[in-house]
Amino acid sequence: MRNVMNSMQHLLLLLFLSSFWFSCENKMDEHYEKPGWLKGSAWDVLTNEYEGKYSIFLEAAELAGFRPVLEGKSLATVMAPDNDAFTAYLEKEGYVSVRDISMDELKKLIGFHLVYYSYNKSDLENFRPQSDVVDEENTDVLPGMYYKFRTRSSSPTSLGVDPTTSDLVTVYHLERFVPVFSHYMFSSKGIDAKKNYEYFYPNSTWTGDAGFNVSNATVKDYQVIANNGYIYTVDQVLEPLETIYTAMKDKERYSKFLDLYNSYSTFTYDEQLTNDFAKGLGVDKLYLFKHEASGLPNIALEWPVSNYRLIPTLASVSYSVFAPTNAALEDFFTRFWKGNGYNYLESVDPLIIKILLLQYVYGGSIVFPDEVKKITNDYGTSYNFDPYTVKDKSICVNGSFYGLDKIDTPPIFNSVIGPAFSHKDYLYFLYALNGAGELLKTYSSLATKYTMLIPDNETFEASDILLLKATDGSYVLSEPADTESGYGPIGASKLQRLVNVHTVSGEETLPSNGTKVYTSQNASTYWFVKDGKVTTNAVFNLALGMSGNDFSSLFSPFEEITNNGEAWSNGKSYVYKSSALFDIDGASAGDSYRGVKAVLATCNEPKYPYFVFAQLLKKANMVLGQDLPAFRGRIISFIPTNEALLEAMRNDEIPGVKGGTIDLSQAEPTLEGTFEPEILKEYLKNYFLITTYAPEVTSCPYVGSTTWKTGAYRNSNYKNIIYTDNGESLSVQLEGADHACSVIPTYYYFPFAYNDGGFHLIDSVF
C-alpha cells in the first residue's frame, strides 16, 4: 500500500520528532518552541481543540475500549461525529446515552468510525493501493473505484449448523469496510453524484463535489492532523453497514430468495482465523460462511476475499443483489413453472435455481441506479427492472441491495432455450447446455436469432444418457463408462456437439407440409423436415440399406413450444421425442467412424443403391482399405444408381469397362468383364467434386441451398459440372454431354451427408 506506507512514514517521523522535542524541552525551550500545528493525538485534538463538542463520541470510544487507538497506540483515520450528530442518533435509536448501548453494539458502532492506517484527503478521494501479494496496483481500476477502507468494526461470532456434517460451528465475522464515495468515483462511472448517492441515502446530502461523503455522512472538516493520523469531522454518526445477506435476512419478505441462495451455502474452516482468534474466543475452530463454492458471490462475507493482504481486491470488489420478494418469486413461479412439471418453487431443479439466482446478482462492483441499465450479468444478459420504482434499497458493507416487488421473466429464461428452464420434461437439455462451455450464454444472446430443436428427457434416456449425481454432489449428464457405477460424466466437447446439432442459426418456421433442409450449427449435420416430422442426415443415412420406399420410421414428430403463447426473444423453439438423440453421423464411434469414403470403399452388399459404383471404384484401383486415397479432404459425389450403371455397362457406355456384368440377385455378387483401371479411374473422377476446385464442397447440395446454386462447378478432373436446382428437384450434367442426370426422387432430394462429405444418387451416367 504505497499511500498507506507514505502516510505511516510521515506520521512516524512526527511521532519521533514529538518525542525528541519533549525530551529536549527543558534544555532547549529557550531556543525552540513546539510547533503550534502539532496538537497531539486524535484523542487530544478532539478533547482540547473543539470545546467539548466531541465528548459523546469520546465517551463512547472509551467505553468501547478504543481510547488507546485514539491516543496513539496505532495509526488511525478517525471519522468523528460531534455531539449534535450523536444526540440525534441516540434519539433516533431510542437511547438516552451511549451507556445504554450494549457493549457488542457499541464496539461495532464506534469501531466503524476508526479506519486502520492514516489517509489524507487525496488518499481517500482516489486511493491507489499496492498489495503485499500483488506487485503492482491494478491500473485498470478507474479513479475513486478503490472506495472501501477497513475499520475496527465487527460483529460477534455466531453459530451455524454445517449441512454436510450436521455439526454446530462457530462463524467468525470479519471487520467492516466503510465506503468513501468521492467525486472521482461518480465521474469514473459517468453518473450524477448527487442523484445516485442520495438515492441510497435520502436522509443525507451529497457535499462531495470537491471531496467525498463517508457512507451516510457529510464531511465538515477534512484532514485534521493528529500525531497518530488524520481526523475527519462528519455531520452524522456512521451507521455500521451490514452484509447484503444480513440486509435480506432482516426482512422476511426476501426469505424465499435467501433460502434458495442458502441451498448453495458452505461453512468453510479457516486455519488462519483459528490460529489467531479461536483460543481467545474459547472455541476450537472458526469458520466462514460462504457461497462461492457454487459460483455464487459471497454476499454473507464482509470481504470479497478472506485474505487481508489482497488490498486492491478488498478495496474495490463489491456485489449488487437485485432480490425479488417472496410475492414476486411466487408470481413468477405461477407464470413460468406451474403446470410444466413443477408443483412448487422449492421443487424446481437446483441448476435452474442457481441460474435464476445469478440473474439477480452482479459481481465486481457496487451498482448505482443509473448503472442498472448499462450492466450485464455473468450470462451476458441485462437487468430488466426500473431502479427508480424500487422502494427497498440500501448500501451494504459488501455492495448494494435492491428489493424487487415484481420481476419480469429473466432474459435468459425468455430466450430459445427457455423450454429447458420452464418444462421439467426438457431438463436434460439444460444440463447439456450448461456442460457445453459457453453455449448457454451464446444461445440466450439477443445478438443473433436461433431455432432450437429440444429433445425430451426420455429421448436422452433412450440413448443411455442419464442425469446422475457427481462426486461433488452436483448433477451431470452421464453416459456408460468404465467406472464402478458403470457411468461417467459426458465431456464438454461432446455436449457442445450435441447442442450444436440441435440448433440452427436464424429464426425458422419448420413447415408442416413438404420438405425442407436446414444446416445446423454443426456444419456437417442437417435437419431434414418432411410433412411435419424431422430427422437428421445421421439418421436418414439409414435409408440407404432399407428395402422399399417408406422411410417414415426415420422421422420424428415435432411441435413448436412458445413462451406461454408469446414468442421467445431470439428465435423459435421446437421439441421432439425419438428413440434416440439426433447426433452427428458416427461421431461417437471414434476410430471406427465411417464417413462417405469408408461407406463407398467398404460396400459389399447389393442392397445398397451405390453397390455397383463401389465395385467400379475397386476395379479402378481407387480403394485402399476404408479410404479413397485419390481424394483428400471433403468430397461431394453424384453417383449413378445400380440400375443406371447396369444399363450403361450393357451398352458399353462406361470408359475402361468392356462387357461389364453383375448379378445383383446373388448374395455376394461379383463384377465381371474387362477393365482398364486408369481409363476407368479417369472417368469415375468425373463424379466427384473436391474442395480444391469447388469450395462449395464444404457443404452438401440440396434443394434451396444458399451455397449450391444453379451454375457450373469444377469436378476433380477440372471439368465443369452444370448443377441445376429448379426449386423442386436437382440435376447435374457434365459439360459437353448430351443429357442431364436427374437426382432420383426416392429420397426426397435429401443429400446423404457425412462428416467428410456426401452424395446424391442420379438416374443415369455422364
Short mmCIF file of N, CA, C and O in Angstrom, two decimals, residues 129-203:
data_model
loop_
_atom_site.label_atom_id
_atom_site.label_comp_id
_atom_site.label_asym_id
_atom_site.label_seq_id
_atom_site.Cartn_x
_atom_site.Cartn_y
_atom_site.Cartn_z
N PRO A 129 -4.02 1.52 -4.07
CA PRO A 129 -3.31 0.58 -3.18
C PRO A 129 -2.27 -0.24 -3.92
O PRO A 129 -2.32 -0.41 -5.12
N GLN A 130 -1.35 -0.73 -3.12
CA GLN A 130 -0.39 -1.72 -3.64
C GLN A 130 -0.29 -2.81 -2.59
O GLN A 130 0.09 -2.56 -1.46
N SER A 131 -0.66 -4.02 -3.00
CA SER A 131 -0.75 -5.13 -2.06
C SER A 131 0.60 -5.78 -1.85
O SER A 131 1.50 -5.70 -2.69
N ASP A 132 0.75 -6.47 -0.70
CA ASP A 132 1.95 -7.27 -0.47
C ASP A 132 2.01 -8.46 -1.41
O ASP A 132 3.07 -8.99 -1.69
N VAL A 133 0.85 -8.89 -1.89
CA VAL A 133 0.78 -10.05 -2.77
C VAL A 133 0.90 -9.64 -4.22
O VAL A 133 1.52 -10.29 -5.04
N VAL A 134 0.30 -8.53 -4.57
CA VAL A 134 0.31 -8.05 -5.95
C VAL A 134 1.39 -6.99 -6.08
O VAL A 134 1.38 -5.99 -5.39
N ASP A 135 2.34 -7.23 -6.97
CA ASP A 135 3.48 -6.33 -7.09
C ASP A 135 3.09 -4.94 -7.54
O ASP A 135 3.64 -3.94 -7.10
N GLU A 136 2.16 -4.86 -8.46
CA GLU A 136 1.74 -3.57 -9.00
C GLU A 136 0.26 -3.38 -8.76
O GLU A 136 -0.51 -4.31 -8.81
N GLU A 137 -0.12 -2.13 -8.53
CA GLU A 137 -1.54 -1.85 -8.38
C GLU A 137 -2.25 -2.06 -9.71
O GLU A 137 -1.63 -2.01 -10.77
N ASN A 138 -3.52 -2.30 -9.62
CA ASN A 138 -4.32 -2.53 -10.83
C ASN A 138 -4.65 -1.18 -11.47
O ASN A 138 -5.55 -0.47 -11.04
N THR A 139 -3.89 -0.85 -12.49
CA THR A 139 -4.08 0.46 -13.12
C THR A 139 -5.35 0.50 -13.96
O THR A 139 -5.74 1.56 -14.43
N ASP A 140 -5.99 -0.66 -14.14
CA ASP A 140 -7.25 -0.67 -14.89
C ASP A 140 -8.41 -0.12 -14.07
O ASP A 140 -9.45 0.23 -14.61
N VAL A 141 -8.25 -0.09 -12.75
CA VAL A 141 -9.31 0.42 -11.89
C VAL A 141 -9.31 1.94 -11.96
O VAL A 141 -8.31 2.60 -11.70
N LEU A 142 -10.45 2.50 -12.29
CA LEU A 142 -10.56 3.94 -12.52
C LEU A 142 -10.50 4.70 -11.20
O LEU A 142 -10.73 4.15 -10.12
N PRO A 143 -10.22 6.02 -11.28
CA PRO A 143 -10.14 6.83 -10.06
C PRO A 143 -11.41 6.74 -9.23
O PRO A 143 -12.52 6.76 -9.74
N GLY A 144 -11.22 6.63 -7.93
CA GLY A 144 -12.33 6.60 -7.00
C GLY A 144 -12.96 5.24 -6.79
O GLY A 144 -13.82 5.08 -5.93
N MET A 145 -12.53 4.23 -7.57
CA MET A 145 -13.18 2.92 -7.50
C MET A 145 -12.59 2.03 -6.40
O MET A 145 -13.15 1.01 -6.07
N TYR A 146 -11.42 2.41 -5.87
CA TYR A 146 -10.96 1.79 -4.62
C TYR A 146 -11.61 2.61 -3.51
O TYR A 146 -11.05 3.59 -3.04
N TYR A 147 -12.78 2.20 -3.08
CA TYR A 147 -13.60 3.08 -2.25
C TYR A 147 -13.85 2.56 -0.84
O TYR A 147 -14.49 3.24 -0.04
N LYS A 148 -13.34 1.38 -0.51
CA LYS A 148 -13.63 0.79 0.79
C LYS A 148 -12.37 0.78 1.66
O LYS A 148 -11.27 0.47 1.18
N PHE A 149 -12.56 1.08 2.96
CA PHE A 149 -11.44 1.17 3.89
C PHE A 149 -11.77 0.39 5.15
O PHE A 149 -12.85 0.53 5.73
N ARG A 150 -10.80 -0.39 5.59
CA ARG A 150 -11.02 -1.31 6.71
C ARG A 150 -11.13 -0.56 8.03
O ARG A 150 -10.29 0.28 8.36
N THR A 151 -12.16 -0.89 8.78
CA THR A 151 -12.39 -0.27 10.08
C THR A 151 -12.21 -1.31 11.19
O THR A 151 -11.95 -2.49 10.93
N ARG A 152 -12.39 -0.86 12.42
CA ARG A 152 -12.28 -1.74 13.59
C ARG A 152 -13.65 -2.26 14.04
O ARG A 152 -13.80 -2.70 15.18
N SER A 153 -14.62 -2.19 13.17
CA SER A 153 -15.97 -2.62 13.50
C SER A 153 -16.20 -4.05 13.05
O SER A 153 -15.97 -4.40 11.88
N SER A 154 -16.66 -4.89 13.95
CA SER A 154 -17.00 -6.26 13.59
C SER A 154 -18.14 -6.74 14.48
O SER A 154 -18.41 -6.17 15.54
N SER A 155 -18.80 -7.78 14.05
CA SER A 155 -19.88 -8.37 14.82
C SER A 155 -19.37 -9.58 15.58
O SER A 155 -18.40 -10.23 15.16
N PRO A 156 -19.99 -9.91 16.70
CA PRO A 156 -19.56 -11.09 17.46
C PRO A 156 -19.74 -12.36 16.63
O PRO A 156 -20.49 -12.39 15.65
N THR A 157 -19.05 -13.40 17.02
CA THR A 157 -19.22 -14.70 16.34
C THR A 157 -20.66 -15.17 16.49
O THR A 157 -21.39 -14.77 17.40
N SER A 158 -21.06 -16.02 15.56
CA SER A 158 -22.40 -16.61 15.62
C SER A 158 -22.28 -18.11 15.40
O SER A 158 -21.20 -18.61 15.09
N LEU A 159 -23.37 -18.81 15.59
CA LEU A 159 -23.37 -20.25 15.43
C LEU A 159 -24.13 -20.65 14.18
O LEU A 159 -25.09 -20.00 13.78
N GLY A 160 -23.69 -21.72 13.55
CA GLY A 160 -24.37 -22.25 12.37
C GLY A 160 -24.28 -23.76 12.36
O GLY A 160 -23.42 -24.35 13.02
N VAL A 161 -25.17 -24.38 11.62
CA VAL A 161 -25.17 -25.85 11.50
C VAL A 161 -24.65 -26.21 10.11
O VAL A 161 -25.26 -25.86 9.10
N ASP A 162 -23.52 -26.88 10.08
CA ASP A 162 -22.93 -27.30 8.81
C ASP A 162 -23.80 -28.41 8.21
O ASP A 162 -23.91 -29.50 8.80
N PRO A 163 -24.43 -28.16 7.04
CA PRO A 163 -25.34 -29.17 6.47
C PRO A 163 -24.64 -30.46 6.06
O PRO A 163 -25.27 -31.51 5.96
N THR A 164 -23.34 -30.40 5.82
CA THR A 164 -22.63 -31.60 5.38
C THR A 164 -22.32 -32.54 6.53
O THR A 164 -22.16 -33.75 6.33
N THR A 165 -22.23 -31.98 7.75
CA THR A 165 -21.88 -32.81 8.90
C THR A 165 -22.92 -32.75 10.02
O THR A 165 -22.86 -33.55 10.96
N SER A 166 -23.84 -31.77 9.93
CA SER A 166 -24.83 -31.50 10.99
C SER A 166 -24.18 -31.03 12.28
O SER A 166 -24.81 -31.03 13.34
N ASP A 167 -22.91 -30.60 12.21
CA ASP A 167 -22.21 -30.10 13.39
C ASP A 167 -22.52 -28.63 13.61
O ASP A 167 -22.71 -27.87 12.65
N LEU A 168 -22.53 -28.23 14.88
CA LEU A 168 -22.66 -26.83 15.23
C LEU A 168 -21.29 -26.19 15.14
O LEU A 168 -20.32 -26.67 15.76
N VAL A 169 -21.16 -25.12 14.35
CA VAL A 169 -19.85 -24.50 14.13
C VAL A 169 -19.92 -23.02 14.53
O VAL A 169 -20.98 -22.40 14.54
N THR A 170 -18.75 -22.47 14.85
CA THR A 170 -18.63 -21.06 15.23
C THR A 170 -18.22 -20.26 14.00
O THR A 170 -17.17 -20.51 13.40
N VAL A 171 -19.05 -19.30 13.64
CA VAL A 171 -18.82 -18.49 12.44
C VAL A 171 -18.18 -17.16 12.84
O VAL A 171 -18.71 -16.44 13.71
N TYR A 172 -17.06 -16.86 12.25
CA TYR A 172 -16.34 -15.61 12.52
C TYR A 172 -16.80 -14.53 11.54
O TYR A 172 -17.04 -14.81 10.36
N HIS A 173 -16.94 -13.31 12.04
CA HIS A 173 -17.35 -12.19 11.19
C HIS A 173 -16.19 -11.20 11.06
O HIS A 173 -15.67 -10.71 12.07
N LEU A 174 -15.79 -10.95 9.84
CA LEU A 174 -14.65 -10.09 9.56
C LEU A 174 -14.99 -8.63 9.80
O LEU A 174 -16.16 -8.24 9.85
N GLU A 175 -13.95 -7.82 9.93
CA GLU A 175 -14.16 -6.40 10.19
C GLU A 175 -14.80 -5.70 8.99
O GLU A 175 -14.53 -6.05 7.83
N ARG A 176 -15.61 -4.71 9.29
CA ARG A 176 -16.30 -3.97 8.24
C ARG A 176 -15.36 -3.02 7.51
O ARG A 176 -14.41 -2.50 8.09
N PHE A 177 -15.68 -2.80 6.26
CA PHE A 177 -15.05 -1.73 5.48
C PHE A 177 -16.07 -0.60 5.36
O PHE A 177 -17.25 -0.85 5.11
N VAL A 178 -15.61 0.62 5.52
CA VAL A 178 -16.50 1.77 5.39
C VAL A 178 -16.38 2.32 3.96
O VAL A 178 -15.26 2.43 3.44
N PRO A 179 -17.48 2.64 3.30
CA PRO A 179 -17.39 3.19 1.94
C PRO A 179 -17.13 4.70 1.97
O PRO A 179 -17.75 5.44 2.73
N VAL A 180 -16.21 5.12 1.13
CA VAL A 180 -15.94 6.54 0.92
C VAL A 180 -16.30 6.85 -0.53
O VAL A 180 -15.65 6.36 -1.46
N PHE A 181 -17.34 7.65 -0.71
CA PHE A 181 -17.84 7.95 -2.06
C PHE A 181 -17.28 9.30 -2.49
O PHE A 181 -17.74 10.35 -2.04
N SER A 182 -16.29 9.26 -3.35
CA SER A 182 -15.67 10.51 -3.79
C SER A 182 -16.24 10.94 -5.14
O SER A 182 -16.86 10.15 -5.86
N HIS A 183 -16.00 12.19 -5.46
CA HIS A 183 -16.45 12.70 -6.76
C HIS A 183 -15.79 11.95 -7.90
O HIS A 183 -16.35 11.81 -8.99
N TYR A 184 -14.57 11.41 -7.66
CA TYR A 184 -13.89 10.65 -8.70
C TYR A 184 -14.67 9.37 -9.05
O TYR A 184 -14.73 8.98 -10.21
N MET A 185 -15.25 8.73 -8.04
CA MET A 185 -16.00 7.50 -8.30
C MET A 185 -17.13 7.75 -9.28
O MET A 185 -17.29 7.04 -10.27
N PHE A 186 -17.93 8.77 -9.01
CA PHE A 186 -19.09 9.02 -9.85
C PHE A 186 -18.67 9.51 -11.24
O PHE A 186 -19.33 9.21 -12.24
N SER A 187 -17.55 10.24 -11.28
CA SER A 187 -17.02 10.66 -12.58
C SER A 187 -16.56 9.46 -13.39
O SER A 187 -16.83 9.36 -14.59
N SER A 188 -15.90 8.51 -12.74
CA SER A 188 -15.44 7.29 -13.42
C SER A 188 -16.62 6.47 -13.92
O SER A 188 -16.57 5.86 -15.00
N LYS A 189 -17.68 6.44 -13.16
CA LYS A 189 -18.87 5.70 -13.55
C LYS A 189 -19.70 6.44 -14.58
O LYS A 189 -20.58 5.86 -15.23
N GLY A 190 -19.46 7.74 -14.73
CA GLY A 190 -20.22 8.53 -15.70
C GLY A 190 -21.65 8.78 -15.28
O GLY A 190 -22.55 8.84 -16.12
N ILE A 191 -21.88 8.94 -13.97
CA ILE A 191 -23.23 9.16 -13.47
C ILE A 191 -23.23 10.37 -12.53
O ILE A 191 -22.18 10.78 -12.02
N ASP A 192 -24.40 10.92 -12.30
CA ASP A 192 -24.55 12.10 -11.44
C ASP A 192 -24.36 11.71 -9.98
O ASP A 192 -25.04 10.82 -9.46
N ALA A 193 -23.43 12.38 -9.31
CA ALA A 193 -23.09 12.02 -7.93
C ALA A 193 -24.24 12.26 -6.97
O ALA A 193 -24.62 11.37 -6.20
N LYS A 194 -24.81 13.44 -6.99
CA LYS A 194 -25.87 13.78 -6.03
C LYS A 194 -27.09 12.87 -6.19
O LYS A 194 -27.60 12.32 -5.21
N LYS A 195 -27.52 12.69 -7.42
CA LYS A 195 -28.70 11.88 -7.69
C LYS A 195 -28.51 10.44 -7.23
O LYS A 195 -29.39 9.85 -6.58
N ASN A 196 -27.37 9.86 -7.54
CA ASN A 196 -27.14 8.45 -7.24
C ASN A 196 -26.78 8.21 -5.79
O ASN A 196 -27.17 7.20 -5.20
N TYR A 197 -26.04 9.13 -5.18
CA TYR A 197 -25.72 8.99 -3.76
C TYR A 197 -26.98 9.12 -2.91
O TYR A 197 -27.26 8.29 -2.05
N GLU A 198 -27.77 10.15 -3.17
CA GLU A 198 -28.95 10.40 -2.35
C GLU A 198 -30.07 9.40 -2.62
O GLU A 198 -31.00 9.28 -1.82
N TYR A 199 -29.97 8.64 -3.73
CA TYR A 199 -30.91 7.53 -3.96
C TYR A 199 -30.83 6.54 -2.81
O TYR A 199 -31.84 6.04 -2.32
N PHE A 200 -29.60 6.21 -2.39
CA PHE A 200 -29.41 5.27 -1.31
C PHE A 200 -29.43 5.93 0.07
O PHE A 200 -29.71 5.27 1.07
N TYR A 201 -29.12 7.22 0.12
CA TYR A 201 -29.07 7.94 1.39
C TYR A 201 -30.01 9.14 1.33
O TYR A 201 -29.57 10.30 1.28
N PRO A 202 -31.32 8.90 1.34
CA PRO A 202 -32.27 10.01 1.21
C PRO A 202 -32.24 10.98 2.39
O PRO A 202 -32.71 12.11 2.27
N ASN A 203 -31.70 10.54 3.53
CA ASN A 203 -31.62 11.42 4.70
C ASN A 203 -30.27 12.09 4.83
O ASN A 203 -29.96 12.68 5.86
#
